[in-house]
Structure formats: structure tokens, C-alpha cells
Amino acid sequence: MTPELGVCYYPEHWDEALWAEDAARMVATGISWVRIGEFAWSRLEPTSGSYDWAWLGRAIETLGAAGLKVVLGTPTATPPRWMLDRHPDMLALDADGRPRGFGSRRHYCFSHEGYLADCRRIVTALAKRYGANRHVAAWQTDNEYGCHDTTLSYSAAARDGFRNWLAQRYQSPDALNRAWGNVFWSMEYADFSEVGLPNLTVTEPNPAHAMDFRRYSSDMVVRFNRVQAEILRAHSDAPLIHNYMGNITDFDHFAVGADLDIASWDSYPLGFLLDRVDTGEAERRRYARQGDPDFQAFHHDLYRAVGGGRWWVMEQQPGPVNWAPWNPAPLPGMVRLWSLEAIAHGAEVVSYFRWRQAPFAQEQMHAGLLRPDSAPAPGLGEAAAVVEDITALGEVRQEEAPVALVFDYPSAWAWDIQPQGRDFSYLGLAFDAYRALRRAGLSVDILPPDTERLAGYPLVLIPGLFAWTDTLRAVVERHTGVVLAGPRTGSKTADFSIPVPLPPAMPGLDLTVTRVESLAPGIEIEIEGGGLVRRWFEHLEGPAPGLLRSAAGDVLAMEGKRAYLAGWLDAAGWDRAIGLAAGAAGLEVDPLPEGLRIRDCASHRFAFNYAPEPRSYNGRTLEPGGVAWWPR
Ligand code: GAL
């Protein structure tokens, strides 16, 4: 596959006289895809029921005539103001019961039937009109589901929908009471109509109640997307894509992805470093202009799985953004590095956000490839450099990685509901495991829990899994490679209770977690020989020998090819654990220079230097922001 570049464009923001010139400049840069339309509802349907398609038709024609392929977005992330007059109760309510009002975007509740009907209407109109258009080569549904904390809504629509969902799941209030353990604190219900949402309770709600609400809310996102996918498929053969947002785990991306053809995500490495990555101050300063060395790769690997192998970066940061606490400019070369790293992980398209910086409204401080005066911004030159790199690279082919990391969205909900220690985060734990694998020079496939594909990997990591499923248990039972699970893996039933026999009940490993403790910042357990346990520690019982030990008990126990990790480790501890597990799996570990990362695909080995100093690797010196590759 030869990767391609794209760009996000808003014809409705610019004088029509500029469109043809913009399109010609995109093509001259080497860009082949342009995404449009995803926020344009107020211009497509200025008043309820009266459409204006003419401008969009001319925009598609102008871009297409220049040789660009169009990704057409459905505009449902930005319902126009008149929509609120039609559905005054369509707004999501936050956990404190306050409406999330009009004046920005994503102001809708996924459970609202009336809004969903209007989405069906606009998507149908759009699909009928452009489904067979020769320039529309892909579709994007909505924009960044869940962004700005919009998956969960505590509205009346959500309450009613949740009750129906529970009635279908449990069939009788008795079954629900039993599953949730509602005898505790006399929380039993006599009828589904008595069940409320798990907010505004005096103290914490029952975790089983909260977990079912998270499942329900995720299902509502899946339903919302499926409605659009079915309509688009009925009118178009072009592939369907959604652009997920990094670090968002509030809905099951695998379940949404099952209804689409390609996954994409929006990659803002500098914004994420300051806003979302749990790293120390020193690291933040060190990587302020490069971004975290593993955060992008983690999401690339995650979305490759969500897309069933097919994935894009739909929005790539081109310069300073506007939404992080501070918004530095990338080091020269980083926009190119980020783009090539995505390509190394299998991206079919890397698309920049956005073409021209908008001088007005919320994102006026957000860079584009062009400045507001249409002169080139630094990102444009880097995009042009990537075009040359793509020619030099030739075909980039993927292969199965030697390591699989299981990632499970319900586990993220579970530990959000019951962290037990304030800083316990499922994504954080999975990400720490991923970083250690990368520091060891290993390429990684991220996979959902219920796939037979896991059986083919020499090393499988299952950190922090909420509940074993029958499929995953069966896979682990039969697996001939090494499986490293824990901490917290298999520590609940699907109903959010502690299973008996006690966890981890891992096939092939005679081991019991007898008690768990969370550790406040500054409280650490030293691992004999190097490394620390922080945040979380479990006390183990059983004959499995401890490969990493501490005065408080074994930290890593392993028997044959089954290993269990009893704590949340620091980097040094993780490096030792990964070294032991990879060694048992017969994998070669190649500890990398600080800040340097590699990615192996079938056709190339890539190296990326995130460090602010030059780094040597494999006979080459990489400047800060430098990229090197070797054919394999
Ligand atoms: C994304 C979003 C874009 C734009 C961008 C700014 O989250 O999809 O519409 O807001 O961030 O960085």
C-alpha cells in the first residue's frame, strides 16, 4: 500500500472565489484527500426543513475537478440553533443535572429519539444527494464521538432508555436486584420504572448500577453511529469512517468500529502531552515540542485494531493548537515525524487539521497548513517533505507484531467507577505496559479481548482486565505462548462482584490474590534488584515462583508460560518484567536509547527520534525530530 496525505477543509468558512485556488495548492503540495462538511449543518439546512445544497455541490465539484478525493462528513456533531426549538430537551445533562448548552458543539444526548430522527433525516438527504457522486470517495460519521465528555448524559431521555435497556437485559427486577446485589443498603427495586440514573445519589452509587449505565451509554453511541452507517451504505459504496479522539474510552470503539470500514483518529501530540498524558513535569518539559514518544504509537496500534486493519489519521496537528493549557510550536521536523510514524504503523492516509487557520471563532489560535493570510505556515513545508518521503519509501506493508496487548473498554469504565486508589486508570496502566514494550524495541499489536487472533502471539499482555470472558479464558487455556496478566486482571465478575474462587483464576496458573492495597503518591515498594511498585499492590498466595520479589511479597510470579504481575510498576520495574516475559517467549529485546523508538513492519524498520538531542541507532545519527528507515 502506498500511503496518501489529506487535509481538513471548510469551504463554508471562505469566499467561494478561494476554493479553486485552495484546491490547486492542495494538489500542488501532493495532497490527495480533502475532508469537508462535518460541521456545516446550519448552512445545509438554514431553517428546519429547507435545504441549501447548491454551495456544497459546487465545493465538491471544485475540489473533485482539481483531482482531490472528498471525505464527506455527516454534520450531526453540530445541530443548528433551530434544532433546540424542535427538541428543547435534546441537550445532554451533566452528572450534576445541568444542561450542556448551545454555543459550541456536541450539544446533544445520544438517547434523544427526536434528535436521532432529525439525524436520520439529514444523513438520508445527504446520502441520497451525494451517495453516487464520483468525487465522494469516503464518508465520515459525525465527529469525535465522546469528545468534550459527551458520552454520558443524565437526561430524562437517557433515564427512560436505560430503564428499557435494563428490562431487556434482566427481564425481571428480581434478576437485576440479584445481579447488582441490591439487598445491600436496601436498594431493591420492585419495578424497572423505579430505577434512576447513577448520579445525584447521597454517596457513591452501586458500582454494578454505574457499570450498566456505562454499558448502556456505550450502546447508545453504537446505535447512533449504526443508524448513520446503514443509511450511508444504502446509498453509497464508498467506505465509512469515524474520527475517534485520543485518550477517550467512554464508549466501546471496537463496537462502533464493527459497523464501519476504516477507523481514524485525531492526533494532537503536543496538546495530548500537556492535557492527557500522565507523566511527570520533567518529561513534560523535555517533550514539550515533540509530544510523548509513545502516545501516538499507542493510538495508531489501537485504531489499527478498531478498523480491523484499515485506519487513518483524520486530523494531524500541523503547528500550535489552541485547546491545551499551553500551546507550544512543534520542533522543526516533528510534523513530518508524526506523519511518518503513522505511516510506519499502517496508516493509509494522514490528513492534516486544517488547511487554513481560521481568523474567527473558537479555533482562531489553532494553526493550519496556511496562515490566516493564506501564506504557507511551517506545517505546509513538512507535509510537502512527507510527500517526498512517501515516494522514497515505496510500498509500506504491515505484518503481525511479536507481542499482543489486550485492550478492553469495559475495563476502563470499571476502574473509573471503582479506582480504589485515586490515580488508578486503566488506560494509564495499559499505556505503561505499552511503553515498556516499546522501550524494549518491540513492535506491538493491540487487540480486543475476545479474539482468537491472540492465540498466534509469542507474548500476550493482559493488564487490568475487569472480567474474564469465556472466549478469552479459552484462548489463554490453549495458548502456547507466554501470557502475562495483572494487576487486577479477572478481579470481577461481569456483574461487578468479586469472584469466588478468588482472582485471578487464570488458566494454567495456580495463584490467588489474597488482598489488594492502593498506595498514595510517595508510598513505594522496592523490588529486590531494582524498580518500584507504586499506586497498586496485590498479595499473592500459591506455588508459582516469584521472579521479581519485594519485602512485601512477590511482584511477578511465573509458572511455565503463565505470569502474573502483582503491582503497578515504575519504568525500571516494567523494563525488568518485560525483559523476563519476552525472554520466556524467546523474543529478542533491544533496549533503545532514551527518546528513540522503532517500528517494524513487513517492508521496513523505522526509527524515530523524539529526544531533544541527537541519537544514534543502527549506524545512523538521528537529529531531534529525525526519522530513519531500512528496508527489511
Ligand atoms: C479535534 C476536532 C476538530 C478541531 C480540532 C482542534 O478534536 O475534531 O474539529 O476542533 O480538534 O485541534
XYZ file of C-alpha atoms and ligand atoms in Angstrom:
644
model
C 0.000 0.000 0.000
C 1.211 3.491 -0.836
C 0.134 5.931 1.847
C -1.516 9.241 0.957
C -1.996 12.656 2.538
C -5.169 14.570 3.176
C -6.377 17.818 4.699
C -9.468 19.085 6.531
C -11.173 21.940 4.741
C -14.185 24.133 5.462
C -15.429 25.676 2.202
C -18.220 27.377 4.180
C -15.574 29.423 6.045
C -14.102 31.011 2.919
C -15.093 33.160 -0.001
C -16.059 30.896 -2.862
C -13.507 32.703 -5.027
C -10.765 30.998 -2.965
C -11.906 27.404 -3.397
C -10.322 26.628 -6.747
C -7.022 28.203 -5.766
C -7.021 26.301 -2.444
C -7.739 23.048 -4.269
C -4.929 23.669 -6.750
C -2.493 24.406 -3.918
C -3.509 21.221 -2.093
C -2.847 19.195 -5.209
C 0.449 21.009 -5.831
C 1.533 20.062 -2.284
C 0.843 16.402 -3.036
C -2.373 16.095 -1.022
C -4.959 13.722 -2.453
C -7.822 13.662 0.098
C -9.926 16.509 1.474
C -12.436 16.151 4.305
C -15.351 18.577 4.331
C -18.834 19.153 5.671
C -18.770 17.771 9.197
C -19.834 20.999 10.912
C -21.910 22.584 8.140
C -25.483 21.775 9.187
C -26.539 25.418 9.642
C -25.552 26.073 6.017
C -27.058 22.859 4.637
C -30.400 23.358 6.374
C -30.574 27.036 7.369
C -34.103 26.661 8.698
C -35.861 23.494 9.679
C -36.818 21.546 6.557
C -35.396 23.953 3.936
C -32.150 22.761 2.430
C -29.403 24.551 0.553
C -27.281 22.035 -1.315
C -26.035 24.308 -4.049
C -22.885 25.542 -2.309
C -21.859 22.053 -1.179
C -22.366 20.714 -4.690
C -20.131 23.451 -6.097
C -17.495 22.831 -3.398
C -17.390 19.093 -4.105
C -17.216 19.768 -7.829
C -14.386 22.320 -7.440
C -12.315 20.053 -5.188
C -13.002 16.972 -7.277
C -12.228 18.730 -10.556
C -8.802 19.631 -9.134
C -8.165 15.909 -8.625
C -8.965 15.586 -4.922
C -10.939 12.738 -3.368
C -13.562 14.006 -0.940
C -14.381 12.622 2.531
C -17.857 13.927 3.216
C -18.782 14.296 6.890
C -22.280 13.992 8.289
C -22.958 17.218 10.227
C -24.555 15.696 13.315
C -21.946 16.895 15.834
C -23.225 20.469 15.384
C -27.019 20.683 15.392
C -28.093 24.238 14.428
C -29.819 26.540 16.896
C -33.311 25.926 15.462
C -32.956 22.255 16.408
C -33.349 23.243 20.050
C -36.711 24.791 19.342
C -37.807 21.486 17.854
C -36.363 19.483 20.756
C -35.870 21.650 23.855
C -34.906 18.517 25.827
C -32.292 17.206 23.384
C -29.336 18.579 25.358
C -27.254 16.216 27.442
C -27.291 16.829 31.208
C -24.071 16.558 33.173
C -23.747 14.477 36.333
C -24.923 17.477 38.387
C -28.062 17.676 36.263
C -27.065 20.835 34.375
C -27.821 21.103 30.641
C -24.828 21.300 28.325
C -25.998 24.257 26.335
C -25.825 25.657 22.823
C -22.903 27.808 21.667
C -20.139 25.353 20.848
C -20.666 21.785 19.591
C -21.671 18.223 20.527
C -24.720 19.581 22.391
C -26.891 16.516 22.082
C -27.862 13.491 24.091
C -27.288 10.154 22.337
C -30.521 8.812 23.843
C -32.809 11.511 22.447
C -35.151 9.888 19.931
C -36.297 13.166 18.360
C -32.757 14.328 17.656
C -31.871 10.885 16.317
C -34.822 11.139 13.913
C -33.541 14.500 12.653
C -30.054 12.998 12.214
C -31.618 10.207 10.191
C -33.307 12.833 8.031
C -30.212 14.953 7.301
C -27.988 11.912 6.713
C -30.566 10.424 4.355
C -30.799 13.678 2.419
C -27.002 13.931 2.205
C -26.557 10.285 1.244
C -29.240 10.441 -1.463
C -27.719 13.552 -2.926
C -24.035 12.596 -2.888
C -24.046 8.799 -2.458
C -23.237 8.267 -6.115
C -21.107 11.390 -6.574
C -17.867 10.363 -8.283
C -15.781 12.691 -6.112
C -17.121 11.466 -2.768
C -14.702 8.638 -2.060
C -15.345 8.161 1.680
C -17.749 9.240 4.430
C -17.127 10.340 7.992
C -19.913 9.819 10.528
C -20.384 12.728 12.977
C -17.143 13.991 14.582
C -15.244 12.589 17.547
C -17.935 10.762 19.492
C -17.378 11.331 23.173
C -15.135 14.383 22.787
C -15.701 17.112 25.394
C -17.015 14.447 27.751
C -20.218 13.849 25.806
C -20.831 10.098 26.010
C -22.614 10.154 29.353
C -25.821 12.123 29.691
C -28.096 12.175 32.730
C -31.181 13.388 30.855
C -34.761 12.173 31.027
C -34.247 10.539 27.622
C -31.257 8.641 28.979
C -33.175 7.596 32.090
C -36.064 6.203 30.028
C -33.733 4.493 27.597
C -31.716 2.995 30.440
C -34.829 1.530 32.050
C -35.821 -0.172 28.799
C -32.293 -1.420 28.312
C -32.267 -2.900 31.835
C -35.650 -4.538 31.305
C -34.304 -6.260 28.208
C -31.071 -7.301 29.882
C -32.539 -8.640 33.125
C -36.158 -9.451 32.211
C -37.256 -9.141 35.866
C -36.478 -6.670 38.669
C -35.525 -9.671 40.821
C -32.827 -10.703 38.396
C -31.499 -7.138 38.397
C -31.548 -6.991 42.198
C -29.598 -10.236 42.398
C -27.062 -9.253 39.753
C -26.369 -5.879 41.354
C -26.523 -7.094 44.965
C -29.266 -4.613 45.817
C -30.009 -6.275 49.150
C -27.049 -4.167 50.300
C -28.369 -0.878 51.793
C -31.979 -1.893 50.911
C -31.591 -0.769 47.304
C -34.014 -3.348 45.895
C -36.435 -2.375 43.125
C -39.914 -3.720 42.568
C -40.197 -2.379 39.017
C -37.819 -1.187 36.295
C -39.606 2.179 36.327
C -38.140 2.783 39.806
C -34.536 2.649 38.620
C -32.861 6.030 38.315
C -29.559 7.093 36.804
C -26.443 6.649 38.945
C -25.967 10.387 39.628
C -27.114 12.688 42.414
C -27.044 9.849 44.957
C -26.080 10.754 48.524
C -22.852 8.795 48.423
C -21.456 6.581 45.676
C -23.992 4.537 43.712
C -23.741 0.758 43.457
C -20.810 0.058 41.078
C -22.921 -2.531 39.246
C -25.559 0.153 38.620
C -22.885 2.565 37.357
C -21.333 -0.149 35.169
C -24.632 -0.965 33.486
C -25.171 2.737 32.843
C -21.738 2.860 31.185
C -22.652 -0.163 29.054
C -25.959 1.417 28.130
C -24.305 4.747 27.249
C -21.769 2.985 25.044
C -24.576 1.097 23.315
C -26.270 4.439 22.588
C -23.166 5.674 20.752
C -23.066 2.421 18.793
C -26.748 2.801 17.907
C -26.345 6.456 16.883
C -23.475 5.567 14.577
C -25.205 2.470 13.196
C -28.254 4.488 12.157
C -25.968 6.666 10.029
C -23.901 3.756 8.716
C -26.994 1.913 7.478
C -28.298 4.950 5.646
C -24.939 5.714 4.030
C -24.482 2.097 2.922
C -27.901 2.080 1.305
C -26.851 4.955 -0.959
C -23.098 4.668 -1.393
C -20.335 2.131 -1.911
C -17.659 4.446 -0.502
C -16.003 3.341 2.764
C -17.336 4.612 6.090
C -15.014 6.148 8.665
C -15.300 7.754 12.069
C -12.626 10.008 13.561
C -12.111 8.917 17.180
C -10.383 11.182 19.679
C -7.247 10.130 21.527
C -7.473 9.137 25.175
C -11.247 8.678 25.084
C -12.520 5.372 26.453
C -16.119 6.210 27.394
C -17.641 4.033 24.695
C -16.536 0.796 23.096
C -14.639 1.822 19.969
C -14.425 -1.788 18.803
C -18.223 -2.000 18.828
C -18.610 1.249 16.847
C -15.832 0.148 14.506
C -17.641 -3.094 13.680
C -20.186 -1.045 11.692
C -17.558 0.919 9.743
C -14.858 0.123 7.179
C -11.952 2.235 8.375
C -11.029 3.632 11.795
C -9.351 7.004 12.104
C -8.190 9.106 14.995
C -7.232 12.706 15.595
C -3.615 13.081 16.648
C -2.522 16.195 18.568
C 0.759 15.132 20.197
C 1.601 18.438 21.918
C -1.912 19.059 23.166
C -2.112 15.498 24.499
C 1.227 15.737 26.314
C 0.059 18.655 28.442
C -3.582 17.763 28.678
C -3.864 13.975 28.772
C -0.663 12.023 29.305
C 0.065 11.130 32.906
C 3.762 11.928 33.013
C 5.994 13.972 35.315
C 6.826 17.667 34.981
C 10.374 16.968 33.801
C 9.101 14.759 30.956
C 6.545 17.394 30.030
C 9.247 19.996 29.671
C 11.580 17.629 27.854
C 8.988 16.594 25.284
C 7.016 19.876 25.103
C 7.795 20.349 21.397
C 7.781 16.694 20.353
C 4.977 15.054 22.283
C 5.169 11.858 24.281
C 7.300 9.252 22.430
C 4.665 6.503 22.825
C 1.273 8.188 22.958
C 0.778 8.483 19.203
C 2.057 4.959 18.504
C -0.273 3.512 21.153
C -3.273 5.042 19.432
C -2.032 4.050 15.975
C -1.865 0.438 17.128
C -5.219 0.692 18.904
C -7.031 2.107 15.891
C -5.431 -0.386 13.532
C -7.340 -2.954 15.595
C -10.536 -0.875 15.786
C -10.521 -0.596 11.984
C -9.860 -4.317 11.519
C -6.536 -3.433 9.888
C -7.638 -0.323 7.977
C -7.007 3.024 9.621
C -6.137 6.692 9.027
C -5.094 9.742 10.964
C -8.002 12.007 10.095
C -6.606 15.075 11.869
C -2.884 15.585 12.329
C -1.614 18.531 14.384
C 0.169 20.898 11.959
C 1.533 23.518 14.424
C 0.410 25.017 17.759
C -3.149 24.131 18.799
C -5.467 26.260 20.943
C -7.006 23.927 23.499
C -4.231 22.651 25.777
C -3.166 24.550 28.917
C -0.114 25.780 26.940
C 0.301 25.524 23.202
C 3.922 25.432 22.064
C 5.088 25.094 18.473
C 6.452 21.732 17.373
C 10.180 21.325 16.880
C 11.006 21.663 13.184
C 10.599 18.210 11.668
C 8.027 16.924 14.149
C 5.019 17.280 11.841
C 6.947 15.130 9.370
C 7.958 12.666 12.095
C 4.369 12.297 13.373
C 3.140 11.720 9.821
C 5.791 9.104 9.028
C 5.252 7.352 12.340
C 1.572 6.936 11.473
C 2.576 5.538 8.094
C 5.002 3.120 9.788
C 2.108 1.819 11.882
C -0.010 1.274 8.794
C -1.993 4.487 8.265
C -3.467 4.555 4.768
C -3.941 8.320 4.934
C -2.555 11.082 7.146
C -4.783 14.121 6.952
C -3.844 17.484 8.451
C -6.147 19.638 10.529
C -6.645 22.139 8.978
C -5.889 23.728 5.603
C -6.024 27.408 6.580
C -6.040 28.865 10.093
C -9.455 30.459 10.724
C -9.201 34.079 11.873
C -12.573 33.887 13.674
C -14.344 31.934 16.420
C -13.110 29.325 18.896
C -10.119 27.958 16.989
C -8.609 31.200 15.687
C -5.380 30.412 17.599
C -5.119 26.920 16.040
C -2.524 26.592 13.278
C -3.298 25.311 9.812
C -1.059 24.414 6.887
C -1.657 28.011 5.751
C -1.677 31.167 7.848
C -4.920 33.176 8.007
C -3.494 35.386 5.228
C -3.033 32.294 3.015
C 0.781 32.373 3.178
C 2.326 28.965 3.908
C 2.652 28.097 7.617
C 5.581 25.830 8.617
C 3.325 22.742 8.517
C 2.886 23.050 4.746
C 6.578 22.515 4.049
C 6.638 19.492 6.321
C 3.629 17.987 4.545
C 5.466 18.509 1.259
C 8.522 16.749 2.737
C 6.315 13.783 3.680
C 5.183 13.547 0.059
C 8.833 13.096 -0.942
C 9.349 10.549 1.837
C 6.359 8.567 0.601
C 7.922 8.359 -2.850
C 11.259 7.285 -1.365
C 9.634 4.663 0.870
C 7.676 2.885 -1.841
C 5.154 0.350 -0.611
C 4.746 0.074 3.174
C 3.479 -3.372 4.179
C 2.369 -4.482 7.650
C 2.914 -7.778 9.448
C 1.811 -9.299 12.732
C 3.848 -7.958 15.674
C 5.514 -10.379 18.129
C 3.507 -9.016 21.075
C -0.211 -8.518 21.613
C -1.562 -6.145 24.246
C -5.204 -6.714 25.153
C -7.250 -3.523 25.405
C -10.790 -3.635 26.752
C -13.091 -0.604 27.008
C -15.365 -2.030 29.744
C -12.267 -2.373 31.943
C -11.717 1.366 31.571
C -15.299 2.004 32.763
C -14.948 -0.405 35.664
C -11.801 1.146 37.122
C -13.163 4.609 36.530
C -16.166 3.630 38.638
C -14.100 1.834 41.286
C -10.496 3.070 41.134
C -9.889 2.067 44.755
C -6.875 4.380 44.630
C -7.471 7.856 43.214
C -4.816 7.570 40.495
C -5.756 4.146 39.128
C -6.524 4.463 35.431
C -6.965 1.530 33.079
C -5.675 3.424 30.071
C -2.713 4.598 32.161
C -1.880 1.029 33.155
C -2.197 -0.352 29.622
C -0.140 2.570 28.350
C 2.659 1.948 30.867
C 2.835 -1.671 29.704
C 2.919 -0.482 26.100
C 5.723 1.998 26.801
C 7.853 -0.703 28.373
C 7.382 -2.914 25.315
C 8.432 -0.019 23.100
C 11.479 0.831 25.209
C 12.475 -2.800 24.709
C 12.348 -2.235 20.944
C 9.287 -4.447 20.449
C 6.504 -3.676 17.985
C 3.041 -4.279 19.373
C -0.428 -5.190 18.141
C -3.253 -4.001 20.355
C -6.250 -6.334 20.254
C -9.692 -6.569 21.845
C -10.142 -9.329 24.449
C -12.442 -11.602 22.526
C -10.439 -12.592 19.504
C -8.950 -15.918 18.524
C -6.153 -13.958 16.868
C -4.470 -13.650 20.285
C -3.529 -17.310 20.098
C -0.888 -16.628 17.454
C 1.365 -14.312 19.510
C 4.551 -15.428 21.305
C 3.743 -12.915 24.067
C 0.324 -11.664 25.176
C -0.142 -8.989 27.869
C -3.460 -8.648 29.697
C -3.110 -5.801 32.202
C -6.027 -4.684 34.372
C -8.773 -6.715 32.698
C -12.066 -6.244 34.568
C -13.640 -9.663 33.941
C -12.562 -12.782 32.082
C -14.860 -13.680 29.241
C -15.372 -17.297 28.171
C -13.579 -16.652 24.899
C -10.540 -15.053 26.484
C -10.280 -17.747 29.120
C -10.434 -20.400 26.402
C -7.765 -18.595 24.371
C -5.457 -18.402 27.391
C -6.096 -22.072 28.194
C -4.932 -23.196 24.760
C -2.257 -20.587 24.122
C 1.218 -21.978 23.586
C 2.994 -18.625 24.046
C 3.633 -16.593 27.172
C 0.725 -14.779 28.812
C 1.460 -12.004 31.304
C -1.640 -10.805 33.168
C -2.274 -8.421 36.047
C -2.517 -6.410 38.132
C -6.290 -6.512 38.708
C -6.884 -8.903 35.808
C -10.017 -11.009 36.207
C -10.760 -9.406 39.559
C -14.513 -9.010 38.995
C -17.423 -10.942 37.572
C -19.309 -9.354 34.684
C -21.880 -8.274 37.319
C -19.204 -6.318 39.184
C -18.709 -8.638 42.166
C -15.593 -10.343 43.477
C -15.475 -13.847 42.004
C -15.023 -16.951 44.152
C -12.646 -18.757 43.674
C -10.710 -15.558 44.137
C -8.871 -13.825 41.283
C -7.039 -14.039 39.050
C -8.366 -17.585 38.307
C -6.027 -17.600 35.348
C -5.871 -20.793 33.330
C -2.567 -22.591 33.865
C -1.501 -20.639 36.944
C -2.172 -21.788 40.496
C -2.268 -18.391 42.145
C -4.623 -16.439 44.383
C -4.738 -12.731 45.135
C -5.495 -12.712 48.846
C -5.743 -8.958 49.318
C -5.135 -5.732 47.434
C -3.984 -2.311 48.527
C -3.678 1.034 46.794
C -0.703 3.263 47.543
C -0.889 7.045 47.829
C 1.753 9.100 45.965
C 5.112 8.770 47.685
C 4.392 5.317 49.116
C 6.536 2.836 47.235
C 7.544 -0.808 47.500
C 11.090 -1.598 46.421
C 11.612 -4.536 44.127
C 14.720 -6.559 45.006
C 17.346 -5.842 42.378
C 15.720 -2.633 41.053
C 12.404 -0.984 40.299
C 9.433 0.138 42.369
C 5.790 -0.702 42.857
C 3.524 2.330 43.037
C -0.205 3.007 43.235
C -1.321 -0.621 43.497
C -0.116 -3.846 45.117
C -1.618 -7.305 45.467
C -0.646 -10.029 47.922
C -0.236 -13.403 46.236
C -0.552 -16.946 47.501
C 0.387 -20.099 45.615
C 3.283 -22.252 44.493
C 4.257 -20.174 41.428
C 7.852 -18.955 41.897
C 8.399 -15.211 42.270
C 10.689 -13.844 39.561
C 10.506 -10.319 40.961
C 10.280 -10.079 44.733
C 9.874 -7.461 47.439
C 9.797 -7.452 51.210
C 6.007 -7.122 50.945
C 5.708 -10.219 48.727
C 6.197 -11.402 45.150
C 5.754 -8.778 42.449
C 5.941 -11.079 39.420
C 5.094 -14.777 39.697
C 5.566 -17.177 36.814
C 4.895 -20.827 36.251
C 5.658 -22.318 32.854
C 4.380 -19.761 30.364
C 1.856 -18.055 32.623
C 2.914 -14.989 34.543
C 1.094 -12.625 36.887
C 2.105 -9.123 37.856
C 1.029 -8.103 41.359
C 1.553 -4.359 41.138
C 1.733 -1.182 39.112
C 5.435 -0.801 38.347
C 7.635 2.167 37.630
C 9.588 2.212 34.357
C 12.561 0.289 35.776
C 10.253 -2.366 37.185
C 8.313 -2.659 33.935
C 11.542 -2.995 31.968
C 12.549 -5.965 34.129
C 9.115 -7.581 33.909
C 9.009 -7.201 30.123
C 12.578 -8.499 29.854
C 11.617 -11.652 31.786
C 8.364 -12.241 29.891
C 9.929 -11.566 26.485
C 12.867 -13.820 27.367
C 10.478 -16.658 28.293
C 8.718 -16.094 24.956
C 12.006 -16.319 23.069
C 11.832 -12.715 21.870
C 14.903 -10.615 21.412
C 14.883 -7.437 23.457
C 16.785 -4.418 22.181
C 16.692 -1.681 24.865
C 16.624 1.599 22.960
C 18.412 4.891 23.625
C 16.173 7.293 25.584
C 13.626 9.036 23.354
C 14.325 6.820 20.335
C 11.605 4.451 19.153
C 11.456 1.885 16.402
C 8.634 0.290 14.486
C 8.980 -2.866 12.425
C 6.590 -3.543 9.607
C 6.969 -6.176 6.893
C 8.664 -3.845 4.439
C 10.741 -1.511 6.659
C 12.263 -0.897 10.030
C 11.651 2.722 11.064
C 13.427 4.735 13.759
C 12.068 7.989 15.243
C 13.935 10.388 17.490
C 11.625 12.106 19.988
C 14.541 13.215 22.185
C 15.668 16.865 22.119
C 19.231 15.651 21.429
C 20.662 13.607 18.539
C 20.520 9.818 18.912
C 22.483 7.071 17.203
C 20.838 3.889 16.075
C 21.906 1.131 13.737
C 24.805 3.113 12.283
C 22.811 6.319 11.717
C 22.572 9.565 13.657
C 19.088 10.969 14.014
C 18.755 14.663 14.818
C 15.910 15.710 17.171
C 12.743 15.049 15.169
C 14.738 12.833 12.828
C 13.417 9.716 11.090
C 15.367 6.872 9.507
C 14.315 3.653 7.818
C 15.849 0.494 6.464
C 14.252 -1.978 4.089
C 13.663 -5.417 5.628
C -10.484 17.995 17.085
C -11.763 18.266 16.320
C -11.577 19.359 15.291
C -10.834 20.511 15.887
C -9.523 20.041 16.428
C -8.670 21.152 17.005
O -10.758 17.446 18.328
O -12.232 17.115 15.676
O -12.830 19.765 14.826
O -11.603 21.073 16.903
O -9.745 19.112 17.437
O -7.442 20.664 17.477
